[in-house]
Amino acid sequence: MTRIESDVVAVLVVRDGIPPVGGDEVVAEAGGAAVLIGTGCAGAVDELPIRRGWCAEAGPFAAGTFAKALASSLTDVPRILLPASPDGRDLAPRLAAELDRPLLAGATRFTAEGTDLVRWDGRLGVQVDTPPACVATLVPGVRGALPFSGDREVTTVDVELQHADAEVLEVLEPDPATADLAESSRILGAGAGLARGELSGPDAIAVLGELADALRASVGATRVVTDAGWAPYERQIGTTGVVADPDLYIAFGVSGAAQHIGGLGDPRHTVSVNTDASAPMTAMADLGLVTPAQPLLAELVRRLANRSAGQEHHA
């Protein structure tokens, strides 16, 4: 692979033509200069604001092998950016080690002068000086990116692969119950209103988990819920929590405070279950159900359980 000359370059791992979460933001932050490596890279170009790109078909993702293959080409690039996606977090430290550079992990702002990093599950912000040469990962969903429709300069390049990883036997689908909310396509949100009824807050969250399991969805929560200890802080959606952008978001008893909505991104479909028809979450939802959250939640769990039992009976 030829040496790349640029002040800053984005590096994205592409799987079967699909760019990683946050890839568009990282490319925009790099001024449109990006290296795509993986499988189906050319198919991902149009989904990203790339002005100048290099596509390297390197086969299935292997962090150590990819790092060795990229290092010699990126020697002259002072600042290298990756999204803080699962693959990005895996590749970035190995690439930093190959280039003998510091790694700035979990950045929300990155410039040549300074970088803002998040620590302690997003509850602490740290400002550091940006080293002259470094590798950094950017938190997805924080920066945003405008689409690009101008002329692109994209080059297909060859990479020399030197095996440096354990053999991958199988790639398993993530468990929605433990998956990072930023990666979840379906999220059931728990708000303070979910605790109004016969069930306590923790018990209501447990029932919500049953529904999420049946729907192959993840459970998210508002800050009120996590502060009460009903759900762990890594399940908190908001500007001080996880930034999510699911295909489907169903909010149970969520009023829709600005802090929570600010972390929701732009869900393709939103459903609000709330007794307040004027709540901000209901107002922004595609479908608003004005009803207590607990009884509806219990009924959904009951119906899905009956459907599953019927399917097993027919089988």
PDB file of C-alpha atoms in Angstrom:
ATOM      1  CA  MET A   1       0.000   0.000   0.000  1.00  0.00           C
ATOM      2  CA  THR A   2       1.417   3.404  -0.994  1.00  0.00           C
ATOM      3  CA  ARG A   3       2.262   6.003   1.614  1.00  0.00           C
ATOM      4  CA  ILE A   4      -0.484   8.504   2.333  1.00  0.00           C
ATOM      5  CA  GLU A   5       0.339  12.177   2.790  1.00  0.00           C
ATOM      6  CA  SER A   6      -2.196  14.200   4.758  1.00  0.00           C
ATOM      7  CA  ASP A   7      -2.380  16.077   8.046  1.00  0.00           C
ATOM      8  CA  VAL A   8      -5.244  13.915   9.271  1.00  0.00           C
ATOM      9  CA  VAL A   9      -6.862  10.719   7.956  1.00  0.00           C
ATOM     10  CA  ALA A  10      -9.829   8.639   9.059  1.00  0.00           C
ATOM     11  CA  VAL A  11      -9.459   4.869   9.172  1.00  0.00           C
ATOM     12  CA  LEU A  12     -12.648   2.796   8.941  1.00  0.00           C
ATOM     13  CA  VAL A  13     -13.166  -0.945   9.109  1.00  0.00           C
ATOM     14  CA  VAL A  14     -15.857  -1.941   6.599  1.00  0.00           C
ATOM     15  CA  ARG A  15     -17.784  -5.203   6.870  1.00  0.00           C
ATOM     16  CA  ASP A  16     -19.557  -6.382   3.714  1.00  0.00           C
ATOM     17  CA  GLY A  17     -19.937  -2.834   2.414  1.00  0.00           C
ATOM     18  CA  ILE A  18     -21.332  -1.463   5.698  1.00  0.00           C
ATOM     19  CA  PRO A  19     -19.354   1.353   7.361  1.00  0.00           C
ATOM     20  CA  PRO A  20     -19.051   1.412  11.151  1.00  0.00           C
ATOM     21  CA  VAL A  21     -21.205   3.462  13.495  1.00  0.00           C
ATOM     22  CA  GLY A  22     -19.784   6.982  13.642  1.00  0.00           C
ATOM     23  CA  GLY A  23     -17.827   6.494  10.420  1.00  0.00           C
ATOM     24  CA  ASP A  24     -19.400   9.518   8.728  1.00  0.00           C
ATOM     25  CA  GLU A  25     -18.462  11.781  11.646  1.00  0.00           C
ATOM     26  CA  VAL A  26     -14.856  10.628  11.669  1.00  0.00           C
ATOM     27  CA  VAL A  27     -14.511  11.161   7.921  1.00  0.00           C
ATOM     28  CA  ALA A  28     -15.969  14.651   8.262  1.00  0.00           C
ATOM     29  CA  GLU A  29     -13.581  15.404  11.136  1.00  0.00           C
ATOM     30  CA  ALA A  30     -10.699  14.325   8.895  1.00  0.00           C
ATOM     31  CA  GLY A  31     -11.754  16.740   6.182  1.00  0.00           C
ATOM     32  CA  GLY A  32     -13.004  13.971   3.911  1.00  0.00           C
ATOM     33  CA  ALA A  33      -9.750  11.962   3.791  1.00  0.00           C
ATOM     34  CA  ALA A  34     -10.309   8.308   4.668  1.00  0.00           C
ATOM     35  CA  VAL A  35      -8.820   4.833   4.387  1.00  0.00           C
ATOM     36  CA  LEU A  36     -11.410   2.057   4.153  1.00  0.00           C
ATOM     37  CA  ILE A  37     -10.205  -1.460   4.890  1.00  0.00           C
ATOM     38  CA  GLY A  38     -12.119  -4.719   5.114  1.00  0.00           C
ATOM     39  CA  THR A  39     -14.712  -6.220   2.750  1.00  0.00           C
ATOM     40  CA  GLY A  40     -16.889  -4.389   0.227  1.00  0.00           C
ATOM     41  CA  CYS A  41     -15.127  -1.068   0.813  1.00  0.00           C
ATOM     42  CA  ALA A  42     -16.142   0.460  -2.527  1.00  0.00           C
ATOM     43  CA  GLY A  43     -19.799  -0.071  -1.650  1.00  0.00           C
ATOM     44  CA  ALA A  44     -19.430   2.035   1.505  1.00  0.00           C
ATOM     45  CA  VAL A  45     -17.931   5.097  -0.192  1.00  0.00           C
ATOM     46  CA  ASP A  46     -21.240   6.704  -1.204  1.00  0.00           C
ATOM     47  CA  GLU A  47     -22.533   6.484   2.376  1.00  0.00           C
ATOM     48  CA  LEU A  48     -19.669   8.604   3.695  1.00  0.00           C
ATOM     49  CA  PRO A  49     -18.594  12.255   3.132  1.00  0.00           C
ATOM     50  CA  ILE A  50     -15.369  11.143   1.450  1.00  0.00           C
ATOM     51  CA  ARG A  51     -13.493  13.619  -0.758  1.00  0.00           C
ATOM     52  CA  ARG A  52     -10.283  11.605  -1.049  1.00  0.00           C
ATOM     53  CA  GLY A  53     -10.304   7.919  -0.203  1.00  0.00           C
ATOM     54  CA  TRP A  54      -8.257   4.750  -0.358  1.00  0.00           C
ATOM     55  CA  CYS A  55     -10.077   1.390  -0.474  1.00  0.00           C
ATOM     56  CA  ALA A  56      -8.195  -1.726   0.621  1.00  0.00           C
ATOM     57  CA  GLU A  57      -9.903  -5.103   0.293  1.00  0.00           C
ATOM     58  CA  ALA A  58      -8.279  -7.081   3.085  1.00  0.00           C
ATOM     59  CA  GLY A  59     -10.818  -9.757   3.920  1.00  0.00           C
ATOM     60  CA  PRO A  60     -12.555 -10.343   7.271  1.00  0.00           C
ATOM     61  CA  PHE A  61     -11.552  -8.037  10.108  1.00  0.00           C
ATOM     62  CA  ALA A  62      -8.402  -8.967  12.012  1.00  0.00           C
ATOM     63  CA  ALA A  63      -7.166  -6.127  14.205  1.00  0.00           C
ATOM     64  CA  GLY A  64      -3.482  -7.090  14.477  1.00  0.00           C
ATOM     65  CA  THR A  65      -3.177  -7.983  10.799  1.00  0.00           C
ATOM     66  CA  PHE A  66      -4.904  -4.788   9.666  1.00  0.00           C
ATOM     67  CA  ALA A  67      -2.711  -2.666  11.962  1.00  0.00           C
ATOM     68  CA  LYS A  68       0.485  -4.116  10.493  1.00  0.00           C
ATOM     69  CA  ALA A  69      -0.846  -3.684   6.947  1.00  0.00           C
ATOM     70  CA  LEU A  70      -1.772  -0.022   7.493  1.00  0.00           C
ATOM     71  CA  ALA A  71       1.172   1.168   9.585  1.00  0.00           C
ATOM     72  CA  SER A  72       3.704   1.689   6.809  1.00  0.00           C
ATOM     73  CA  SER A  73       1.210   3.693   4.722  1.00  0.00           C
ATOM     74  CA  LEU A  74       0.230   5.987   7.605  1.00  0.00           C
ATOM     75  CA  THR A  75       3.735   6.798   8.864  1.00  0.00           C
ATOM     76  CA  ASP A  76       3.635  10.302   7.345  1.00  0.00           C
ATOM     77  CA  VAL A  77       0.122  11.104   8.644  1.00  0.00           C
ATOM     78  CA  PRO A  78       0.409  12.968  11.981  1.00  0.00           C
ATOM     79  CA  ARG A  79      -3.182  12.476  13.183  1.00  0.00           C
ATOM     80  CA  ILE A  80      -5.175   9.297  12.585  1.00  0.00           C
ATOM     81  CA  LEU A  81      -8.844   9.082  13.568  1.00  0.00           C
ATOM     82  CA  LEU A  82     -11.082   6.046  14.038  1.00  0.00           C
ATOM     83  CA  PRO A  83     -14.658   5.807  15.291  1.00  0.00           C
ATOM     84  CA  ALA A  84     -15.063   4.413  18.805  1.00  0.00           C
ATOM     85  CA  SER A  85     -17.087   1.549  17.333  1.00  0.00           C
ATOM     86  CA  PRO A  86     -16.272  -2.032  18.395  1.00  0.00           C
ATOM     87  CA  ASP A  87     -13.876  -2.547  15.472  1.00  0.00           C
ATOM     88  CA  GLY A  88     -12.443   0.939  15.848  1.00  0.00           C
ATOM     89  CA  ARG A  89     -11.728   0.406  19.542  1.00  0.00           C
ATOM     90  CA  ASP A  90     -10.080  -2.896  18.667  1.00  0.00           C
ATOM     91  CA  LEU A  91      -7.917  -1.579  15.835  1.00  0.00           C
ATOM     92  CA  ALA A  92      -6.887   1.803  17.283  1.00  0.00           C
ATOM     93  CA  PRO A  93      -4.565   0.613  20.114  1.00  0.00           C
ATOM     94  CA  ARG A  94      -2.866  -1.898  17.826  1.00  0.00           C
ATOM     95  CA  LEU A  95      -2.336   0.756  15.168  1.00  0.00           C
ATOM     96  CA  ALA A  96      -0.981   3.158  17.798  1.00  0.00           C
ATOM     97  CA  ALA A  97       1.434   0.468  18.991  1.00  0.00           C
ATOM     98  CA  GLU A  98       2.617  -0.281  15.446  1.00  0.00           C
ATOM     99  CA  LEU A  99       3.276   3.438  14.861  1.00  0.00           C
ATOM    100  CA  ASP A 100       4.697   3.951  18.366  1.00  0.00           C
ATOM    101  CA  ARG A 101       2.258   6.783  19.089  1.00  0.00           C
ATOM    102  CA  PRO A 102      -0.014   7.738  21.977  1.00  0.00           C
ATOM    103  CA  LEU A 103      -3.686   6.778  21.785  1.00  0.00           C
ATOM    104  CA  LEU A 104      -6.420   9.283  22.691  1.00  0.00           C
ATOM    105  CA  ALA A 105      -9.427   7.031  23.275  1.00  0.00           C
ATOM    106  CA  GLY A 106     -13.017   8.237  23.570  1.00  0.00           C
ATOM    107  CA  ALA A 107     -12.776  11.789  22.231  1.00  0.00           C
ATOM    108  CA  THR A 108     -15.764  14.108  21.837  1.00  0.00           C
ATOM    109  CA  ARG A 109     -13.689  16.958  20.365  1.00  0.00           C
ATOM    110  CA  PHE A 110     -10.432  16.626  18.459  1.00  0.00           C
ATOM    111  CA  THR A 111      -8.282  19.416  17.056  1.00  0.00           C
ATOM    112  CA  ALA A 112      -4.562  19.934  16.491  1.00  0.00           C
ATOM    113  CA  GLU A 113      -4.480  22.133  19.604  1.00  0.00           C
ATOM    114  CA  GLY A 114      -6.535  20.119  22.091  1.00  0.00           C
ATOM    115  CA  THR A 115      -8.754  17.079  22.621  1.00  0.00           C
ATOM    116  CA  ASP A 116     -11.713  16.459  24.931  1.00  0.00           C
ATOM    117  CA  LEU A 117     -11.976  12.910  26.283  1.00  0.00           C
ATOM    118  CA  VAL A 118     -14.784  11.231  28.228  1.00  0.00           C
ATOM    119  CA  ARG A 119     -14.052   8.977  31.192  1.00  0.00           C
ATOM    120  CA  TRP A 120     -15.966   7.171  33.950  1.00  0.00           C
ATOM    121  CA  ASP A 121     -18.795   5.994  31.670  1.00  0.00           C
ATOM    122  CA  GLY A 122     -19.209   9.471  30.219  1.00  0.00           C
ATOM    123  CA  ARG A 123     -19.584  11.202  33.577  1.00  0.00           C
ATOM    124  CA  LEU A 124     -16.205  12.945  33.449  1.00  0.00           C
ATOM    125  CA  GLY A 125     -14.679  15.114  30.738  1.00  0.00           C
ATOM    126  CA  VAL A 126     -10.912  15.548  30.450  1.00  0.00           C
ATOM    127  CA  GLN A 127      -9.078  18.102  28.311  1.00  0.00           C
ATOM    128  CA  VAL A 128      -5.610  17.198  27.033  1.00  0.00           C
ATOM    129  CA  ASP A 129      -3.103  18.654  24.607  1.00  0.00           C
ATOM    130  CA  THR A 130      -3.093  16.881  21.246  1.00  0.00           C
ATOM    131  CA  PRO A 131       0.338  15.329  20.569  1.00  0.00           C
ATOM    132  CA  PRO A 132       1.980  16.188  17.228  1.00  0.00           C
ATOM    133  CA  ALA A 133       1.472  12.567  16.121  1.00  0.00           C
ATOM    134  CA  CYS A 134      -1.245  10.360  17.593  1.00  0.00           C
ATOM    135  CA  VAL A 135      -4.135   7.969  17.037  1.00  0.00           C
ATOM    136  CA  ALA A 136      -7.575   8.882  18.397  1.00  0.00           C
ATOM    137  CA  THR A 137     -11.057   7.371  18.559  1.00  0.00           C
ATOM    138  CA  LEU A 138     -14.145   9.592  18.377  1.00  0.00           C
ATOM    139  CA  VAL A 139     -17.348   8.783  20.278  1.00  0.00           C
ATOM    140  CA  PRO A 140     -20.158   8.118  17.745  1.00  0.00           C
ATOM    141  CA  GLY A 141     -23.201  10.364  17.675  1.00  0.00           C
ATOM    142  CA  VAL A 142     -21.530  13.432  19.175  1.00  0.00           C
ATOM    143  CA  ARG A 143     -20.191  15.419  16.238  1.00  0.00           C
ATOM    144  CA  GLY A 144     -22.620  14.878  13.361  1.00  0.00           C
ATOM    145  CA  ALA A 145     -21.744  15.059   9.656  1.00  0.00           C
ATOM    146  CA  LEU A 146     -23.207  16.678   6.567  1.00  0.00           C
ATOM    147  CA  PRO A 147     -23.601  14.575   3.399  1.00  0.00           C
ATOM    148  CA  PHE A 148     -21.124  15.146   0.570  1.00  0.00           C
ATOM    149  CA  SER A 149     -22.216  15.327  -3.078  1.00  0.00           C
ATOM    150  CA  GLY A 150     -19.136  16.727  -4.827  1.00  0.00           C
ATOM    151  CA  ASP A 151     -16.420  14.999  -6.829  1.00  0.00           C
ATOM    152  CA  ARG A 152     -14.597  12.187  -5.074  1.00  0.00           C
ATOM    153  CA  GLU A 153     -11.072  10.944  -5.590  1.00  0.00           C
ATOM    154  CA  VAL A 154     -11.085   7.277  -4.581  1.00  0.00           C
ATOM    155  CA  THR A 155      -8.181   4.901  -5.195  1.00  0.00           C
ATOM    156  CA  THR A 156      -8.178   1.127  -4.873  1.00  0.00           C
ATOM    157  CA  VAL A 157      -4.972   0.002  -3.180  1.00  0.00           C
ATOM    158  CA  ASP A 158      -3.374  -3.338  -2.404  1.00  0.00           C
ATOM    159  CA  VAL A 159      -2.282  -4.252   1.115  1.00  0.00           C
ATOM    160  CA  GLU A 160       0.287  -6.799   2.198  1.00  0.00           C
ATOM    161  CA  LEU A 161      -1.226  -8.897   4.971  1.00  0.00           C
ATOM    162  CA  GLN A 162       0.989 -10.485   7.604  1.00  0.00           C
ATOM    163  CA  HIS A 163      -1.073 -12.744   9.839  1.00  0.00           C
ATOM    164  CA  ALA A 164      -0.901 -11.444  13.414  1.00  0.00           C
ATOM    165  CA  ASP A 165      -4.165 -12.573  15.016  1.00  0.00           C
ATOM    166  CA  ALA A 166      -5.770 -15.599  16.562  1.00  0.00           C
ATOM    167  CA  GLU A 167      -7.978 -17.502  14.141  1.00  0.00           C
ATOM    168  CA  VAL A 168     -11.609 -16.365  14.136  1.00  0.00           C
ATOM    169  CA  LEU A 169     -13.842 -19.433  14.280  1.00  0.00           C
ATOM    170  CA  GLU A 170     -17.209 -17.692  14.468  1.00  0.00           C
ATOM    171  CA  VAL A 171     -18.695 -14.191  14.828  1.00  0.00           C
ATOM    172  CA  LEU A 172     -21.695 -14.224  17.161  1.00  0.00           C
ATOM    173  CA  GLU A 173     -24.546 -11.735  17.075  1.00  0.00           C
ATOM    174  CA  PRO A 174     -24.468  -9.425  20.132  1.00  0.00           C
ATOM    175  CA  ASP A 175     -26.856 -10.110  22.996  1.00  0.00           C
ATOM    176  CA  PRO A 176     -29.265  -7.134  23.059  1.00  0.00           C
ATOM    177  CA  ALA A 177     -29.383  -7.321  26.858  1.00  0.00           C
ATOM    178  CA  THR A 178     -25.687  -6.449  27.127  1.00  0.00           C
ATOM    179  CA  ALA A 179     -24.977  -4.785  23.767  1.00  0.00           C
ATOM    180  CA  ASP A 180     -23.770  -1.191  23.679  1.00  0.00           C
ATOM    181  CA  LEU A 181     -26.845   1.011  23.248  1.00  0.00           C
ATOM    182  CA  ALA A 182     -25.041   2.943  20.525  1.00  0.00           C
ATOM    183  CA  GLU A 183     -25.063  -0.297  18.501  1.00  0.00           C
ATOM    184  CA  SER A 184     -28.675  -1.312  19.258  1.00  0.00           C
ATOM    185  CA  SER A 185     -31.289  -1.119  16.517  1.00  0.00           C
ATOM    186  CA  ARG A 186     -34.226  -1.586  18.925  1.00  0.00           C
ATOM    187  CA  ILE A 187     -34.411   0.056  22.342  1.00  0.00           C
ATOM    188  CA  LEU A 188     -37.120   0.010  25.013  1.00  0.00           C
ATOM    189  CA  GLY A 189     -36.722   3.098  27.194  1.00  0.00           C
ATOM    190  CA  ALA A 190     -37.619   3.184  30.891  1.00  0.00           C
ATOM    191  CA  GLY A 191     -38.690   6.460  32.477  1.00  0.00           C
ATOM    192  CA  ALA A 192     -39.839   7.445  35.952  1.00  0.00           C
ATOM    193  CA  GLY A 193     -43.452   6.873  34.889  1.00  0.00           C
ATOM    194  CA  LEU A 194     -42.768   3.157  34.549  1.00  0.00           C
ATOM    195  CA  ALA A 195     -42.618   2.901  38.351  1.00  0.00           C
ATOM    196  CA  ARG A 196     -46.168   4.200  38.818  1.00  0.00           C
ATOM    197  CA  GLY A 197     -48.388   1.226  39.589  1.00  0.00           C
ATOM    198  CA  GLU A 198     -48.350  -2.001  41.530  1.00  0.00           C
ATOM    199  CA  LEU A 199     -44.733  -2.809  40.647  1.00  0.00           C
ATOM    200  CA  SER A 200     -41.725  -1.095  42.151  1.00  0.00           C
ATOM    201  CA  GLY A 201     -39.169   0.540  39.885  1.00  0.00           C
ATOM    202  CA  PRO A 202     -36.733  -2.431  39.842  1.00  0.00           C
ATOM    203  CA  ASP A 203     -39.582  -4.912  39.308  1.00  0.00           C
ATOM    204  CA  ALA A 204     -40.976  -2.862  36.417  1.00  0.00           C
ATOM    205  CA  ILE A 205     -37.512  -2.732  34.829  1.00  0.00           C
ATOM    206  CA  ALA A 206     -37.306  -6.526  35.154  1.00  0.00           C
ATOM    207  CA  VAL A 207     -40.618  -6.924  33.276  1.00  0.00           C
ATOM    208  CA  LEU A 208     -39.386  -4.466  30.643  1.00  0.00           C
ATOM    209  CA  GLY A 209     -36.369  -6.728  30.252  1.00  0.00           C
ATOM    210  CA  GLU A 210     -38.681  -9.667  29.537  1.00  0.00           C
ATOM    211  CA  LEU A 211     -40.381  -7.691  26.777  1.00  0.00           C
ATOM    212  CA  ALA A 212     -37.024  -6.581  25.381  1.00  0.00           C
ATOM    213  CA  ASP A 213     -35.835 -10.186  25.317  1.00  0.00           C
ATOM    214  CA  ALA A 214     -38.943 -11.250  23.371  1.00  0.00           C
ATOM    215  CA  LEU A 215     -38.458  -8.412  20.867  1.00  0.00           C
ATOM    216  CA  ARG A 216     -34.662  -8.828  20.583  1.00  0.00           C
ATOM    217  CA  ALA A 217     -34.316  -5.293  21.882  1.00  0.00           C
ATOM    218  CA  SER A 218     -32.088  -3.538  24.412  1.00  0.00           C
ATOM    219  CA  VAL A 219     -33.247  -1.736  27.548  1.00  0.00           C
ATOM    220  CA  GLY A 220     -32.361   1.932  27.921  1.00  0.00           C
ATOM    221  CA  ALA A 221     -33.235   4.375  30.683  1.00  0.00           C
ATOM    222  CA  THR A 222     -33.476   8.013  31.642  1.00  0.00           C
ATOM    223  CA  ARG A 223     -31.171   9.621  34.167  1.00  0.00           C
ATOM    224  CA  VAL A 224     -33.886   9.555  36.848  1.00  0.00           C
ATOM    225  CA  VAL A 225     -34.048   5.773  36.505  1.00  0.00           C
ATOM    226  CA  THR A 226     -30.277   5.228  36.668  1.00  0.00           C
ATOM    227  CA  ASP A 227     -29.857   7.700  39.543  1.00  0.00           C
ATOM    228  CA  ALA A 228     -32.512   5.719  41.446  1.00  0.00           C
ATOM    229  CA  GLY A 229     -30.447   2.573  40.949  1.00  0.00           C
ATOM    230  CA  TRP A 230     -33.118   0.736  38.957  1.00  0.00           C
ATOM    231  CA  ALA A 231     -30.804   0.357  35.953  1.00  0.00           C
ATOM    232  CA  PRO A 232     -26.996   0.604  35.562  1.00  0.00           C
ATOM    233  CA  TYR A 233     -25.510   3.850  34.295  1.00  0.00           C
ATOM    234  CA  GLU A 234     -24.342   2.278  31.038  1.00  0.00           C
ATOM    235  CA  ARG A 235     -28.044   1.960  30.145  1.00  0.00           C
ATOM    236  CA  GLN A 236     -28.615   5.722  30.462  1.00  0.00           C
ATOM    237  CA  ILE A 237     -29.524   7.522  27.245  1.00  0.00           C
ATOM    238  CA  GLY A 238     -28.805  11.241  27.167  1.00  0.00           C
ATOM    239  CA  THR A 239     -26.256  13.981  26.735  1.00  0.00           C
ATOM    240  CA  THR A 240     -24.494  12.767  29.910  1.00  0.00           C
ATOM    241  CA  GLY A 241     -25.020   9.110  29.015  1.00  0.00           C
ATOM    242  CA  VAL A 242     -25.016   7.024  25.852  1.00  0.00           C
ATOM    243  CA  VAL A 243     -25.848   8.608  22.506  1.00  0.00           C
ATOM    244  CA  ALA A 244     -28.110   6.166  20.633  1.00  0.00           C
ATOM    245  CA  ASP A 245     -29.711   6.189  17.189  1.00  0.00           C
ATOM    246  CA  PRO A 246     -31.989   3.137  16.946  1.00  0.00           C
ATOM    247  CA  ASP A 247     -34.402   2.093  14.229  1.00  0.00           C
ATOM    248  CA  LEU A 248     -37.121   1.668  16.877  1.00  0.00           C
ATOM    249  CA  TYR A 249     -37.456   3.406  20.237  1.00  0.00           C
ATOM    250  CA  ILE A 250     -40.388   2.615  22.546  1.00  0.00           C
ATOM    251  CA  ALA A 251     -40.509   4.900  25.579  1.00  0.00           C
ATOM    252  CA  PHE A 252     -42.368   3.643  28.659  1.00  0.00           C
ATOM    253  CA  GLY A 253     -43.170   6.443  31.089  1.00  0.00           C
ATOM    254  CA  VAL A 254     -40.536   8.769  29.622  1.00  0.00           C
ATOM    255  CA  SER A 255     -41.530  12.437  29.789  1.00  0.00           C
ATOM    256  CA  GLY A 256     -38.898  13.499  27.268  1.00  0.00           C
ATOM    257  CA  ALA A 257     -36.547  15.867  29.081  1.00  0.00           C
ATOM    258  CA  ALA A 258     -34.117  17.737  26.837  1.00  0.00           C
ATOM    259  CA  GLN A 259     -31.161  15.833  28.303  1.00  0.00           C
ATOM    260  CA  HIS A 260     -32.700  12.497  27.321  1.00  0.00           C
ATOM    261  CA  ILE A 261     -33.933  13.546  23.881  1.00  0.00           C
ATOM    262  CA  GLY A 262     -30.520  15.065  23.181  1.00  0.00           C
ATOM    263  CA  GLY A 263     -29.014  11.580  23.371  1.00  0.00           C
ATOM    264  CA  LEU A 264     -31.603   9.890  21.170  1.00  0.00           C
ATOM    265  CA  GLY A 265     -30.279  10.897  17.793  1.00  0.00           C
ATOM    266  CA  ASP A 266     -32.926  10.438  15.103  1.00  0.00           C
ATOM    267  CA  PRO A 267     -34.838   7.149  15.599  1.00  0.00           C
ATOM    268  CA  ARG A 268     -36.612   5.921  12.480  1.00  0.00           C
ATOM    269  CA  HIS A 269     -39.706   4.993  14.519  1.00  0.00           C
ATOM    270  CA  THR A 270     -40.669   6.271  17.975  1.00  0.00           C
ATOM    271  CA  VAL A 271     -43.502   5.092  20.225  1.00  0.00           C
ATOM    272  CA  SER A 272     -44.406   6.830  23.492  1.00  0.00           C
ATOM    273  CA  VAL A 273     -46.411   5.224  26.298  1.00  0.00           C
ATOM    274  CA  ASN A 274     -47.375   7.934  28.775  1.00  0.00           C
ATOM    275  CA  THR A 275     -50.399   9.213  30.677  1.00  0.00           C
ATOM    276  CA  ASP A 276     -49.539  12.772  29.636  1.00  0.00           C
ATOM    277  CA  ALA A 277     -50.646  13.456  26.064  1.00  0.00           C
ATOM    278  CA  SER A 278     -48.677  16.734  26.129  1.00  0.00           C
ATOM    279  CA  ALA A 279     -45.362  15.211  27.209  1.00  0.00           C
ATOM    280  CA  PRO A 280     -42.464  16.134  24.882  1.00  0.00           C
ATOM    281  CA  MET A 281     -41.781  12.452  24.180  1.00  0.00           C
ATOM    282  CA  THR A 282     -45.398  11.881  23.121  1.00  0.00           C
ATOM    283  CA  ALA A 283     -45.329  15.019  20.978  1.00  0.00           C
ATOM    284  CA  MET A 284     -42.267  13.855  19.044  1.00  0.00           C
ATOM    285  CA  ALA A 285     -43.399  10.214  18.716  1.00  0.00           C
ATOM    286  CA  ASP A 286     -44.775   8.638  15.572  1.00  0.00           C
ATOM    287  CA  LEU A 287     -47.298   6.863  17.794  1.00  0.00           C
ATOM    288  CA  GLY A 288     -48.413   8.096  21.207  1.00  0.00           C
ATOM    289  CA  LEU A 289     -50.316   5.762  23.531  1.00  0.00           C
ATOM    290  CA  VAL A 290     -51.939   7.763  26.334  1.00  0.00           C
ATOM    291  CA  THR A 291     -52.194   5.074  28.999  1.00  0.00           C
ATOM    292  CA  PRO A 292     -50.358   3.949  32.159  1.00  0.00           C
ATOM    293  CA  ALA A 293     -47.132   2.192  31.244  1.00  0.00           C
ATOM    294  CA  GLN A 294     -47.245  -0.743  33.668  1.00  0.00           C
ATOM    295  CA  PRO A 295     -50.561  -2.321  32.570  1.00  0.00           C
ATOM    296  CA  LEU A 296     -49.656  -2.006  28.880  1.00  0.00           C
ATOM    297  CA  LEU A 297     -46.226  -3.499  29.532  1.00  0.00           C
ATOM    298  CA  ALA A 298     -47.761  -6.458  31.383  1.00  0.00           C
ATOM    299  CA  GLU A 299     -50.269  -7.048  28.576  1.00  0.00           C
ATOM    300  CA  LEU A 300     -47.551  -6.993  25.903  1.00  0.00           C
ATOM    301  CA  VAL A 301     -45.480  -9.520  27.842  1.00  0.00           C
ATOM    302  CA  ARG A 302     -48.556 -11.755  28.313  1.00  0.00           C
ATOM    303  CA  ARG A 303     -49.473 -11.690  24.622  1.00  0.00           C
ATOM    304  CA  LEU A 304     -45.962 -12.384  23.441  1.00  0.00           C
ATOM    305  CA  ALA A 305     -45.666 -15.247  25.917  1.00  0.00           C
ATOM    306  CA  ASN A 306     -48.933 -16.731  24.616  1.00  0.00           C
ATOM    307  CA  ARG A 307     -47.753 -16.388  21.025  1.00  0.00           C
ATOM    308  CA  SER A 308     -44.485 -18.146  21.814  1.00  0.00           C
ATOM    309  CA  ALA A 309     -46.357 -20.946  23.599  1.00  0.00           C
ATOM    310  CA  GLY A 310     -48.641 -21.355  20.581  1.00  0.00           C
ATOM    311  CA  GLN A 311     -45.716 -21.576  18.206  1.00  0.00           C
ATOM    312  CA  GLU A 312     -44.057 -24.242  20.355  1.00  0.00           C
ATOM    313  CA  HIS A 313     -47.332 -26.178  20.474  1.00  0.00           C
ATOM    314  CA  HIS A 314     -47.646 -26.169  16.655  1.00  0.00           C
ATOM    315  CA  ALA A 315     -44.016 -27.179  16.313  1.00  0.00           C
TER     316      ALA A 315
END
